[in-house]
Short mmCIF file of C-alpha atoms and ligand atoms in Angstrom, two decimals:
data_model
loop_
_atom_site.label_atom_id
_atom_site.label_comp_id
_atom_site.label_asym_id
_atom_site.label_seq_id
_atom_site.Cartn_x
_atom_site.Cartn_y
_atom_site.Cartn_z
CA MET A 1 104.74 94.64 92.46
CA SER A 2 104.68 97.29 89.77
CA ALA A 3 103.61 94.58 87.29
CA ARG A 4 100.20 94.50 88.98
CA PRO A 5 97.56 96.96 87.77
CA VAL A 6 97.30 100.28 89.58
CA LEU A 7 94.35 100.32 91.98
CA LEU A 8 94.67 103.76 93.51
CA LYS A 9 96.60 106.88 92.68
CA ALA A 10 96.81 109.86 95.02
CA ASP A 11 98.23 112.89 93.25
CA ARG A 12 99.52 115.90 95.21
CA LEU A 13 96.93 115.16 97.90
CA THR A 14 96.68 117.97 100.45
CA LYS A 15 94.55 118.43 103.57
CA PHE A 16 94.74 121.58 105.68
CA PHE A 17 92.60 122.06 108.78
CA PRO A 18 91.58 125.70 109.22
CA LEU A 19 92.39 127.56 112.43
CA PRO A 20 91.21 131.00 113.57
CA ARG A 21 92.82 134.08 111.94
CA GLY A 22 93.52 132.36 108.64
CA ARG A 23 96.13 129.95 109.98
CA ARG A 24 96.04 126.33 108.90
CA ILE A 25 97.30 122.96 110.10
CA HIS A 26 99.23 121.37 107.24
CA ALA A 27 98.25 117.81 108.16
CA LEU A 28 98.85 116.43 104.67
CA ASP A 29 100.86 118.41 102.17
CA ASP A 30 101.34 117.44 98.54
CA VAL A 31 101.47 113.65 98.91
CA SER A 32 101.55 111.49 95.78
CA LEU A 33 101.28 107.72 96.14
CA THR A 34 100.36 104.87 93.79
CA ILE A 35 99.07 101.58 95.19
CA HIS A 36 98.71 98.42 93.10
CA GLU A 37 96.11 95.66 93.28
CA ARG A 38 96.61 93.26 96.21
CA GLU A 39 99.55 95.25 97.47
CA ILE A 40 100.14 95.94 101.18
CA VAL A 41 101.71 99.35 101.71
CA GLY A 42 102.91 100.00 105.25
CA LEU A 43 102.79 103.62 106.39
CA VAL A 44 105.02 104.75 109.26
CA GLY A 45 106.06 108.00 110.91
CA GLU A 46 105.90 109.62 114.33
CA SER A 47 102.60 110.54 115.88
CA GLY A 48 101.28 113.72 114.25
CA SER A 49 103.00 113.14 110.90
CA GLY A 50 99.70 112.90 109.01
CA LYS A 51 99.23 109.14 108.56
CA SER A 52 95.60 109.03 109.69
CA THR A 53 94.82 112.16 107.69
CA LEU A 54 96.22 110.50 104.55
CA GLY A 55 94.12 107.37 105.14
CA LYS A 56 90.94 109.29 105.90
CA THR A 57 91.38 111.66 102.95
CA ILE A 58 91.88 108.73 100.57
CA VAL A 59 88.66 107.00 101.69
CA GLY A 60 86.66 110.25 101.70
CA LEU A 61 86.29 110.77 105.47
CA HIS A 62 87.99 114.15 104.99
CA ASP A 63 87.36 116.39 102.00
CA LYS A 64 90.45 117.28 100.00
CA THR A 65 91.95 120.76 100.25
CA SER A 66 93.61 120.10 96.90
CA GLY A 67 94.98 117.23 94.85
CA SER A 68 93.12 114.13 93.73
CA VAL A 69 92.56 110.42 94.23
CA ASP A 70 91.86 108.16 91.26
CA TYR A 71 90.45 104.71 91.97
CA ARG A 72 90.66 102.23 89.09
CA GLY A 73 91.14 105.26 86.88
CA GLU A 74 88.04 107.05 88.13
CA ARG A 75 88.43 110.43 89.85
CA LEU A 76 86.89 110.33 93.35
CA PRO A 77 84.89 113.34 94.59
CA LYS A 78 86.73 116.24 96.26
CA ALA A 79 84.14 116.15 99.07
CA TYR A 80 81.94 113.10 99.66
CA ARG A 81 78.15 113.38 99.88
CA PRO A 82 76.14 110.59 101.60
CA ALA A 83 75.48 108.95 98.24
CA ASP A 84 79.23 108.82 97.57
CA PHE A 85 79.83 106.98 100.84
CA ARG A 86 77.11 104.48 99.99
CA ARG A 87 78.61 103.95 96.58
CA HIS A 88 82.24 103.64 97.67
CA ALA A 89 81.69 101.81 100.98
CA LYS A 90 81.63 98.58 99.02
CA THR A 91 85.08 99.18 97.61
CA MET A 92 86.91 101.23 100.26
CA GLN A 93 86.80 100.74 104.01
CA MET A 94 88.74 101.76 107.09
CA ILE A 95 89.62 99.83 110.24
CA PHE A 96 90.33 102.13 113.17
CA GLN A 97 92.91 102.06 115.91
CA ASP A 98 90.63 102.17 118.88
CA PRO A 99 88.09 99.36 119.01
CA TYR A 100 86.65 100.94 122.18
CA SER A 101 85.50 104.25 120.77
CA SER A 102 84.76 103.19 117.20
CA LEU A 103 81.95 100.74 118.09
CA ASN A 104 78.57 102.16 119.13
CA PRO A 105 78.02 100.86 122.70
CA ARG A 106 74.22 100.89 122.34
CA MET A 107 74.12 98.61 119.30
CA THR A 108 74.39 94.84 119.40
CA VAL A 109 77.37 93.24 117.68
CA GLY A 110 74.98 91.92 115.02
CA GLU A 111 73.64 95.43 114.34
CA ILE A 112 77.16 96.90 114.24
CA ILE A 113 78.50 94.36 111.78
CA GLY A 114 75.33 94.28 109.67
CA GLU A 115 74.78 98.06 109.58
CA GLY A 116 76.52 98.66 106.27
CA LEU A 117 74.63 95.81 104.63
CA ALA A 118 71.31 97.09 105.98
CA VAL A 119 71.66 100.52 104.35
CA GLY A 120 73.59 99.65 101.24
CA THR A 121 71.73 96.63 99.87
CA SER A 122 68.29 95.09 99.46
CA LEU A 123 69.12 92.04 101.59
CA SER A 124 66.44 90.77 103.96
CA ARG A 125 66.97 90.68 107.71
CA THR A 126 67.45 86.92 107.64
CA GLU A 127 70.02 87.19 104.87
CA ILE A 128 71.91 89.90 106.76
CA GLU A 129 71.90 87.79 109.94
CA ALA A 130 73.26 84.81 108.05
CA ARG A 131 76.11 86.92 106.65
CA VAL A 132 76.86 88.43 110.06
CA ALA A 133 76.98 84.93 111.58
CA ASP A 134 79.35 83.82 108.83
CA TRP A 135 81.60 86.85 109.41
CA LEU A 136 81.67 86.32 113.17
CA GLY A 137 83.11 82.89 112.40
CA ARG A 138 85.60 84.25 109.89
CA VAL A 139 87.04 86.66 112.45
CA GLY A 140 87.26 83.98 115.16
CA LEU A 141 84.13 84.86 117.15
CA GLU A 142 80.91 82.86 117.59
CA PRO A 143 77.57 83.36 115.83
CA GLY A 144 75.93 83.48 119.28
CA HIS A 145 77.84 86.70 119.97
CA MET A 146 75.51 88.57 117.64
CA SER A 147 73.07 89.62 120.35
CA ARG A 148 75.75 90.86 122.77
CA TYR A 149 77.08 94.41 123.22
CA PRO A 150 80.64 95.68 122.63
CA HIS A 151 81.43 96.10 126.35
CA GLU A 152 81.09 92.34 126.81
CA PHE A 153 84.22 91.75 124.72
CA SER A 154 87.96 92.13 125.19
CA GLY A 155 90.00 94.64 123.17
CA GLY A 156 91.18 91.98 120.72
CA GLN A 157 87.64 90.69 120.24
CA ARG A 158 86.34 94.22 119.66
CA GLN A 159 88.93 94.76 116.97
CA ARG A 160 87.74 91.50 115.37
CA ILE A 161 84.22 93.00 115.40
CA GLY A 162 85.62 96.16 113.74
CA ILE A 163 87.32 94.02 111.11
CA ALA A 164 84.10 92.09 110.38
CA ARG A 165 82.14 95.33 110.12
CA ALA A 166 84.60 96.70 107.54
CA LEU A 167 85.06 93.53 105.51
CA ILE A 168 81.44 92.24 105.37
CA GLN A 169 80.78 94.78 102.63
CA GLY A 170 83.37 93.09 100.42
CA PRO A 171 85.80 95.99 99.94
CA GLU A 172 88.85 95.84 97.67
CA PHE A 173 90.85 98.51 99.46
CA VAL A 174 91.14 98.88 103.23
CA VAL A 175 92.99 101.45 105.32
CA CYS A 176 94.08 99.78 108.57
CA ASP A 177 94.87 102.67 110.91
CA GLU A 178 97.10 101.26 113.66
CA PRO A 179 94.72 98.32 114.11
CA ILE A 180 96.76 96.74 116.89
CA SER A 181 98.24 99.75 118.72
CA ALA A 182 95.54 99.82 121.41
CA LEU A 183 95.71 96.06 122.06
CA ASP A 184 97.65 93.99 124.57
CA VAL A 185 100.94 92.77 123.15
CA SER A 186 99.75 89.19 123.69
CA VAL A 187 96.91 89.56 121.16
CA GLN A 188 98.59 91.87 118.63
CA ALA A 189 100.10 89.04 116.58
CA GLN A 190 96.78 87.18 116.42
CA VAL A 191 95.01 90.22 114.99
CA VAL A 192 97.82 90.83 112.48
CA ASN A 193 97.66 87.18 111.41
CA LEU A 194 93.89 87.42 110.99
CA LEU A 195 94.27 90.53 108.81
CA GLN A 196 96.90 88.79 106.70
CA GLU A 197 94.72 85.69 106.23
CA LEU A 198 91.74 87.80 105.20
CA GLN A 199 93.89 89.95 102.91
CA ASP A 200 95.06 86.82 101.15
CA ALA A 201 91.64 85.14 101.01
CA MET A 202 89.81 88.25 99.75
CA GLY A 203 92.63 89.61 97.59
CA LEU A 204 92.55 92.89 99.52
CA THR A 205 94.77 95.88 98.95
CA LEU A 206 95.85 97.46 102.23
CA LEU A 207 97.27 100.73 103.44
CA PHE A 208 98.61 99.50 106.75
CA ILE A 209 99.41 102.30 109.21
CA ALA A 210 101.52 101.22 112.18
CA HIS A 211 104.07 102.30 114.74
CA ASP A 212 106.11 99.16 114.91
CA LEU A 213 108.50 99.19 111.95
CA SER A 214 109.58 95.54 112.27
CA MET A 215 105.92 94.53 112.11
CA VAL A 216 105.37 96.75 109.06
CA ARG A 217 108.38 95.16 107.38
CA TYR A 218 106.93 91.74 108.13
CA VAL A 219 103.46 92.41 106.69
CA SER A 220 104.08 94.93 103.88
CA ASP A 221 105.28 94.77 100.31
CA ARG A 222 106.32 98.41 100.37
CA MET A 223 106.98 100.81 103.21
CA ALA A 224 106.17 104.53 103.02
CA VAL A 225 107.57 106.99 105.56
CA MET A 226 105.80 110.24 106.46
CA TYR A 227 107.15 113.26 108.28
CA LEU A 228 105.20 116.43 109.08
CA GLY A 229 102.58 115.91 106.39
CA GLY A 230 104.97 114.83 103.62
CA LEU A 231 106.19 111.51 102.24
CA VAL A 232 109.98 111.34 102.66
CA GLU A 233 110.75 107.80 101.49
CA ILE A 234 109.06 104.80 99.91
CA GLY A 235 110.25 101.48 98.55
CA PRO A 236 110.22 97.70 98.99
CA ALA A 237 109.67 97.15 102.72
CA THR A 238 112.82 95.09 103.36
CA GLU A 239 115.01 97.59 101.50
CA VAL A 240 113.62 100.58 103.34
CA PHE A 241 113.95 98.75 106.64
CA PHE A 242 117.50 97.45 106.15
CA HIS A 243 118.87 100.25 103.94
CA PRO A 244 117.00 103.39 104.86
CA GLN A 245 118.19 106.39 102.80
CA HIS A 246 116.40 109.38 104.29
CA PRO A 247 117.97 110.59 107.57
CA TYR A 248 114.47 110.61 109.10
CA THR A 249 113.87 106.96 108.15
CA GLN A 250 117.31 106.10 109.50
CA ALA A 251 116.50 107.77 112.82
CA LEU A 252 113.06 106.18 112.98
CA ILE A 253 114.46 102.70 112.39
CA ALA A 254 117.27 103.26 114.86
CA SER A 255 114.72 104.22 117.51
CA ASN A 256 112.37 101.29 116.80
CA PRO A 257 112.45 99.04 119.87
CA GLU A 258 114.35 95.78 119.38
CA PRO A 259 112.12 92.75 119.92
CA ASP A 260 114.97 91.24 121.96
CA PRO A 261 115.30 93.09 125.32
CA GLU A 262 118.98 92.12 125.63
CA ARG A 263 119.85 93.68 122.26
CA GLU A 264 117.68 96.68 123.15
CA ARG A 265 119.69 97.17 126.36
CA ARG A 266 123.07 96.89 124.62
CA ARG A 267 122.05 99.32 121.88
CA GLY A 268 121.45 102.19 124.29
CA PRO A 269 119.52 105.38 123.53
CA THR A 270 118.98 106.15 119.85
CA ALA A 271 115.83 108.25 119.88
CA ILE A 272 115.52 111.04 117.32
CA SER A 273 116.63 114.32 118.82
CA GLY A 274 114.10 117.08 119.21
CA GLU A 275 110.34 117.15 118.75
CA ILE A 276 108.30 117.04 115.56
CA PRO A 277 107.69 120.76 114.77
CA SER A 278 104.25 122.34 114.69
CA PRO A 279 102.39 121.62 111.44
CA ILE A 280 101.02 125.18 111.54
CA ASP A 281 103.99 127.28 110.51
CA ILE A 282 106.06 124.96 108.39
CA PRO A 283 109.49 126.42 107.63
CA PRO A 284 110.66 126.54 103.98
CA GLY A 285 113.02 123.85 102.70
CA CYS A 286 113.18 120.28 103.95
CA ARG A 287 110.74 119.66 106.80
CA PHE A 288 113.29 117.54 108.62
CA ALA A 289 116.13 120.09 108.39
CA GLY A 290 115.71 121.26 111.99
CA ARG A 291 116.40 117.77 113.36
CA CYS A 292 118.63 116.33 110.65
CA PRO A 293 122.20 115.33 111.61
CA HIS A 294 123.33 115.85 107.96
CA VAL A 295 121.67 119.23 107.37
CA MET A 296 123.24 121.40 104.61
CA PRO A 297 122.54 125.09 103.85
CA ARG A 298 120.29 124.34 100.86
CA CYS A 299 118.09 122.07 103.04
CA ARG A 300 116.80 125.19 104.81
CA SER A 301 115.58 126.86 101.63
CA GLU A 302 114.91 124.25 98.90
CA THR A 303 112.23 121.61 99.40
CA PRO A 304 113.61 118.28 98.15
CA ALA A 305 111.31 116.41 95.73
CA LEU A 306 110.51 112.71 96.17
CA ARG A 307 112.75 111.21 93.48
CA PRO A 308 113.94 107.71 92.50
CA LEU A 309 117.41 106.72 93.70
CA SER A 310 119.76 106.34 90.76
CA GLY A 311 119.32 102.89 89.19
CA GLN A 312 116.45 102.00 91.57
CA PRO A 313 113.17 103.26 90.12
CA ALA A 314 111.13 101.64 92.93
CA ARG A 315 113.03 103.48 95.68
CA LEU A 316 111.95 107.09 96.16
CA VAL A 317 113.62 109.49 98.60
CA ALA A 318 113.07 113.20 99.25
CA CYS A 319 116.50 114.35 100.39
CA HIS A 320 119.24 116.63 99.02
CA LEU A 321 121.82 113.98 99.98
CA HIS A 322 120.39 111.94 97.09
CA PRO A 323 120.34 114.38 94.18
P1 LIG B 1 99.19 110.66 112.69
O1 LIG B 1 98.06 109.77 112.33
O2 LIG B 1 100.42 110.44 111.88
O3 LIG B 1 99.49 110.65 114.16
P2 LIG B 1 97.31 112.78 112.09
O4 LIG B 1 96.95 112.61 110.66
O5 LIG B 1 96.34 112.29 113.10
O6 LIG B 1 98.76 112.17 112.35
O7 LIG B 1 97.53 114.33 112.38
C1 LIG B 1 98.36 115.17 111.59
C2 LIG B 1 98.21 116.60 112.09
O8 LIG B 1 96.89 117.06 111.81
C3 LIG B 1 98.38 116.73 113.58
O9 LIG B 1 99.03 117.94 113.85
C4 LIG B 1 96.96 116.73 114.11
O10 LIG B 1 96.89 117.44 115.31
C5 LIG B 1 96.22 117.44 112.99
N1 LIG B 1 94.82 116.98 112.87
C6 LIG B 1 94.42 115.71 112.60
N2 LIG B 1 93.08 115.64 112.50
C7 LIG B 1 92.62 116.90 112.72
C8 LIG B 1 91.31 117.49 112.75
N3 LIG B 1 90.20 116.76 112.53
N4 LIG B 1 91.25 118.82 112.99
C9 LIG B 1 92.34 119.56 113.21
N5 LIG B 1 93.60 119.06 113.18
C10 LIG B 1 93.74 117.76 112.94
MG1 LIG B 2 96.98 108.41 113.48
#
């Protein structure tokens, strides 16, 4: 994977949300991540760990508190203006979790999918309609659906509309933010398969945010693990999944539901103890120290850096157990 050219490089990317009286939510704190062309990077972590914030900050939907994102070697703006969105919409897109709230209910499916083309290009109405019809087919819907409204579709079909809307602009890089979490289990695999087919056909690079670690292992080249705004582990997806090194990754994988209910029953309870702490007053040291079964005194004062495991340059772990 590292032989492929670098597409995107986030360096010490940080996003704080201000609160009254000078306090701040540390949603994303000092995250560095390099993504290569045509790579699929899976991003996992409990709810509230900052996954969506990382995705949105990379594509410019949030301004950056500090740090930078370089795309094909070009520094992206710290805060996007409308012209920046128009310029970068063609290369970077986002597919959202909830296909119910992310589609405007008053617009037809044709208008929703064609919207980006209508503002960003000089295509005629007929040309836009032809492309929309083509994209409806590519995502498994029918050209005749163009004049209908989002409420006339099922959750899976609405996510297909969201996918067409993002991909019609011909992006290279797409953040998929839990694209199947809101869907019935019966249609989740179909939507994942569609995304994989389109990734392959278009040569897309994906940041694939998901809850289900076995699914992330199945679709991703690398897996990145976030906890409380920080990246704690990253590496080849199968290695991280089968040989997790950070105690948080180990706990997360142990608590991932088994696809086989019988094995799930025999395994018994393995959930991570305690709750994810507030991202407002982050204690010094390792963010996971308060819940870690292997905690050592230095973990409460020294923040561990994300470092390669010895002899494995592609495997990075932020833990004092791996000096
Ligand atoms: P995840 O996607 O991993 O569930 P998020 O990135 O949504 O996590 O959230 C990380 C933290 O930032 C959470 O504590 C969340 O409440 C907070 N947060 C996210 N978006 C905003 C926002 N727009 N304003 C204020 N706080 C936010
Ligand atoms: Mg999220």
